[in-house]
Coordinates of C-alpha atoms in Angstrom, one line a residue:
X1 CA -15.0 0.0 5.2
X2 CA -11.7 -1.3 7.0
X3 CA -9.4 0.8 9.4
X4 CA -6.8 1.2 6.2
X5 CA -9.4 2.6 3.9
X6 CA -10.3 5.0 7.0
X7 CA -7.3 5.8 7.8
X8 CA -5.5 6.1 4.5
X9 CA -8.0 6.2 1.7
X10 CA -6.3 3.2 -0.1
X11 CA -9.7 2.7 -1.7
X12 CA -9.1 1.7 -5.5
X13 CA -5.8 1.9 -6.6
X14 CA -2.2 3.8 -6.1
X15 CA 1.2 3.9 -5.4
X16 CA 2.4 4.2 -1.7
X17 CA 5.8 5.8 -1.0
X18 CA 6.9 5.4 2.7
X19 CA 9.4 7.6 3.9
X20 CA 11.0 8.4 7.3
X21 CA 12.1 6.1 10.3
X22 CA 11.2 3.7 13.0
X23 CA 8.9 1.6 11.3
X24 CA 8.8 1.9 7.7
X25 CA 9.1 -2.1 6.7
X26 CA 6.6 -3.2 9.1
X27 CA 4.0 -0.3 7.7
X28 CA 4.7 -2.0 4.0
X29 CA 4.4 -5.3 4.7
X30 CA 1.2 -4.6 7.4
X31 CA -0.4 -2.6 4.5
X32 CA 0.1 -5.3 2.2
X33 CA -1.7 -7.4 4.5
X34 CA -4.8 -5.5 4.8
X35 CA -5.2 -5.0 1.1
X36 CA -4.5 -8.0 0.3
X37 CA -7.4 -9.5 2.6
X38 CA -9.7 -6.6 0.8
X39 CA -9.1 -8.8 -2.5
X40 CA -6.4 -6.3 -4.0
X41 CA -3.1 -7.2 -5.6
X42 CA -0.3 -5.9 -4.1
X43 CA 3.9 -5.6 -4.7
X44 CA 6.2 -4.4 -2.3
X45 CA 9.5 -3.3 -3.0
X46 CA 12.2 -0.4 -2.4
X47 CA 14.0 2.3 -3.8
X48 CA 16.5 1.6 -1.1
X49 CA 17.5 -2.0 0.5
X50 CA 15.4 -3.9 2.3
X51 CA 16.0 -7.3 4.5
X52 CA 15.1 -10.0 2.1
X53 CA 10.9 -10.3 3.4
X54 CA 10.0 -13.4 5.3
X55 CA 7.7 -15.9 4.1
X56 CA 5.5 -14.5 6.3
X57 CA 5.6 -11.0 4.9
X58 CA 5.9 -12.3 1.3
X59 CA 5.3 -16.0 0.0
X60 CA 7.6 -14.7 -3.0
X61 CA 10.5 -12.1 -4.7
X62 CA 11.4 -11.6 -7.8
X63 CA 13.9 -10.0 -9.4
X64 CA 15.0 -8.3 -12.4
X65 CA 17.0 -5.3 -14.0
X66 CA 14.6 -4.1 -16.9
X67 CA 10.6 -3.1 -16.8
X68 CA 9.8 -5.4 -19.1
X69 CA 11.3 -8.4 -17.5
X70 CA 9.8 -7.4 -14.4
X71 CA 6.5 -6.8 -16.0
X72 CA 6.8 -10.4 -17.1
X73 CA 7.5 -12.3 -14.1
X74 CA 5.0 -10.0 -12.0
X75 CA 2.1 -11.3 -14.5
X76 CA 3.9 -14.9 -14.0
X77 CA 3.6 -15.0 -10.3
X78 CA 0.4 -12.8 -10.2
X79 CA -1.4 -16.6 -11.3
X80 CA 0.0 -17.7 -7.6
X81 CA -0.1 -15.0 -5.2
X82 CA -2.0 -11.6 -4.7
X83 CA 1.1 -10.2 -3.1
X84 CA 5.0 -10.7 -3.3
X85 CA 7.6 -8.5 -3.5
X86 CA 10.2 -7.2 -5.9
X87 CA 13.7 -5.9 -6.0
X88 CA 16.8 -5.6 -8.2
X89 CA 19.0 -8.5 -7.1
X90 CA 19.4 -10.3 -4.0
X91 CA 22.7 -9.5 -1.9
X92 CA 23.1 -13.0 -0.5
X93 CA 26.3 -11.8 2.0
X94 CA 24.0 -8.9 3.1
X95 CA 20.6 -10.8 3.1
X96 CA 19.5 -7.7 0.9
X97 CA 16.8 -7.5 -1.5
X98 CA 18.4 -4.1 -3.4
X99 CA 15.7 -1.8 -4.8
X100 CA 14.4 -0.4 -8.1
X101 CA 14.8 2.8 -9.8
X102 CA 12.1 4.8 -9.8
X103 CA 11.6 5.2 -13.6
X104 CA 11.4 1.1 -13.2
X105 CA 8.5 1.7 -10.2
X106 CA 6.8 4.3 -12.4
X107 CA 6.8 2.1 -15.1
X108 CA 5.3 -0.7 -13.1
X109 CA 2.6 1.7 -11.7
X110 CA 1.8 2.5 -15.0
X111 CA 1.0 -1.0 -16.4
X112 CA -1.2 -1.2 -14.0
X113 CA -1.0 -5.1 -13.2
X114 CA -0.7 -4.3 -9.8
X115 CA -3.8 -2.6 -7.8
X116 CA -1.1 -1.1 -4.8
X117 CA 2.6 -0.8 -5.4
X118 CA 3.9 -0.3 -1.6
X119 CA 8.0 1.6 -1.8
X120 CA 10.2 1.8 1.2
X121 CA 11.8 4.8 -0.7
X122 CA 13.8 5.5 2.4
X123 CA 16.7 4.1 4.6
X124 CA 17.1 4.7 8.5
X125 CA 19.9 2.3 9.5
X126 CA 17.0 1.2 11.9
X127 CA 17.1 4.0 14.4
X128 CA 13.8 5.9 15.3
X129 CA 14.4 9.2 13.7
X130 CA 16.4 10.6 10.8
X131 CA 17.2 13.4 8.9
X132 CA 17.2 12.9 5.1
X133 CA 21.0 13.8 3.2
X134 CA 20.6 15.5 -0.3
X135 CA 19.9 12.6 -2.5
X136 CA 17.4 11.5 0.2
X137 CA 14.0 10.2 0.3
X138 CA 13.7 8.3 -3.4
X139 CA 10.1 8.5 -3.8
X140 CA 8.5 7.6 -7.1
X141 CA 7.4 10.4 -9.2
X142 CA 4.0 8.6 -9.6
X143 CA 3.2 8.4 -5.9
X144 CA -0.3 8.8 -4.9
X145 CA 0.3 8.5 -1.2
X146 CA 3.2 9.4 0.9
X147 CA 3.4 8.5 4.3
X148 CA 6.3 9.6 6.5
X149 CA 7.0 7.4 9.6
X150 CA 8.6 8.6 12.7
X151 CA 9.5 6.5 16.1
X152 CA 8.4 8.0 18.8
X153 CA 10.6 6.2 20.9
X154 CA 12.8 9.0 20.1
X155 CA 11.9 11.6 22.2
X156 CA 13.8 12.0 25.6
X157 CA 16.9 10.1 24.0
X158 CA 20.3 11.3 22.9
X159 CA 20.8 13.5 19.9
X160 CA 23.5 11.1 18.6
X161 CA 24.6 8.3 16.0
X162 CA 22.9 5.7 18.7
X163 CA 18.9 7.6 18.1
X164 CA 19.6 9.4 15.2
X165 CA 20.1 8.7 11.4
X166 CA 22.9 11.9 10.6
X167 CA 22.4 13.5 13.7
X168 CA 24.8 16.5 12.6
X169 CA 21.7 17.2 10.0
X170 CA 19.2 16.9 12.3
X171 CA 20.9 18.9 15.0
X172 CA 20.8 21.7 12.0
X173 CA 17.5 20.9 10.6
X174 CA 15.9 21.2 13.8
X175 CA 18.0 23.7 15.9
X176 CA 18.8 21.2 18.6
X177 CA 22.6 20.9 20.0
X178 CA 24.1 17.8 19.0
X179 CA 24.6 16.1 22.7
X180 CA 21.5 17.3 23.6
X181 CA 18.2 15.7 24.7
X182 CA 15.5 15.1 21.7
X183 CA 12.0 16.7 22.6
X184 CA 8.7 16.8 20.8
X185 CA 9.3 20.1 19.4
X186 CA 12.8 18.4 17.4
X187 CA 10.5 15.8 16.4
X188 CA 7.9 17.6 15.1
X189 CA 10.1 20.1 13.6
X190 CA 11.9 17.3 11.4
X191 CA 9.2 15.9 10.4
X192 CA 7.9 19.4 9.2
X193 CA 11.5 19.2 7.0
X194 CA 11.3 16.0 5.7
X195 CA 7.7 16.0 4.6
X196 CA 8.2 19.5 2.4
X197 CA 11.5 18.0 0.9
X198 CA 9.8 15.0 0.0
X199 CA 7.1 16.9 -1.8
X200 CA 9.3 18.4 -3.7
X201 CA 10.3 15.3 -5.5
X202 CA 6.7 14.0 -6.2
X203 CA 2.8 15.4 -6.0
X204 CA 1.2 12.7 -4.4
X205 CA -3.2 13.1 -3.9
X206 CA -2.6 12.8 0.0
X207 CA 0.1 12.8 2.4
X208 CA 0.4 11.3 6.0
X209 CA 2.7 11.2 9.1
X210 CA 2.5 8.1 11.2
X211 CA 4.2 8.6 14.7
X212 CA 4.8 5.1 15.4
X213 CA 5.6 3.4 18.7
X214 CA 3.5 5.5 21.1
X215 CA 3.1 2.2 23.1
X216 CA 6.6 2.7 24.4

């Protein structure tokens, strides 16, 4: 059995909804990976907007607006690759791949071409830590795994617009003066938040919190 199965009991097949900060695109695409080497299938996409994926990350996007269409070129480029990626439309002045509703992900996850579907359902702006506004995380209502990802680079920095995705929120959320330094109690009391809002918008089997960057 491989670290990811130990780890995360991807075992047979599910829907993986990534929320959080500090990490979230390099979890997707690294989980992707590993399943895909365990002989699953594997799409990656977003609720949100993600940098269109590297070669590297994914030999291949496709795009589309209906379930259907999307259903039909997944089956298409399922004949040439285990795992590629999906989205909406490609911003080209952006270098964007724009997401998919959910009711198009639940869909997908429900045709069950695809062993894994991996979601960034969240947006950070790239900073370590955030707190989540009122239309915030977008996971899929058919998630069987959510995993909340949190920098850990964050503690000791600045509560401000330089560390912190809407500070003003966090500094509520959390009880820490805007200005202030960010400690491990902030942190953990965020991620507390965030994880009981999120499970509020879907009943996944397991949830997880990955505190990423501990190496720094």
């Amino acid at each position: 059995m491989t670290k990811t199965e130990n780890i995360l009991g991807l075992k047979d097949k599910g829907l993986v909804s990534i929320i959080g900060a500090g990490g979230k695109t390099s979890l997707m695409f690294c989980l992707a990976g590993q399943l895909t080497k365990q002989g699953r299938t594997v799409l990656t996409t977003t609720t949100t907007k993600i940098f269109v994926p590297e070669k590297n990350q994914s030999p291949c996007v496709i795009t589309a607006t209906r379930t259907d269409d999307l259903i039909n070129k997944s089956k298409q480029a399922l004949c040439l690759y285990p795992c590629f990626s999906a989205g909406r439309r490609i911003n080209e002045n952006l270098g964007k791949l724009e997401g998919l509703s959910i009711d198009i992900i639940d869909g997908l996850h429900k045709a069950m071409i695809f062993d894994w579907i991996i979601v960034e359902a969240d947006g950070a702006r790239q900073k370590p830590v955030k707190a989540s506004a009122a239309h915030e995380p977008v996971p899929a209502a058919t998630t069987t795994h959510l995993v909340l990802v949190t920098g850990l680079d964050a503690v000791g920095t600045v509560l401000d617009d330089n560390f912190v995705h809407r500070p003003a929120l966090f500094a509520a959320n959390t009880g820490t003066p805007p200005g202030s330094i960010i400690n491990e109690h902030a942190v953990a009391s965020c991620i507390e938040t965030e994880i009981k809002k999120a499970r509020t918008l879907c009943s996944p089997n397991h949830t997880y919190v990955l505190l990423n960057k501990a190496d720094t």
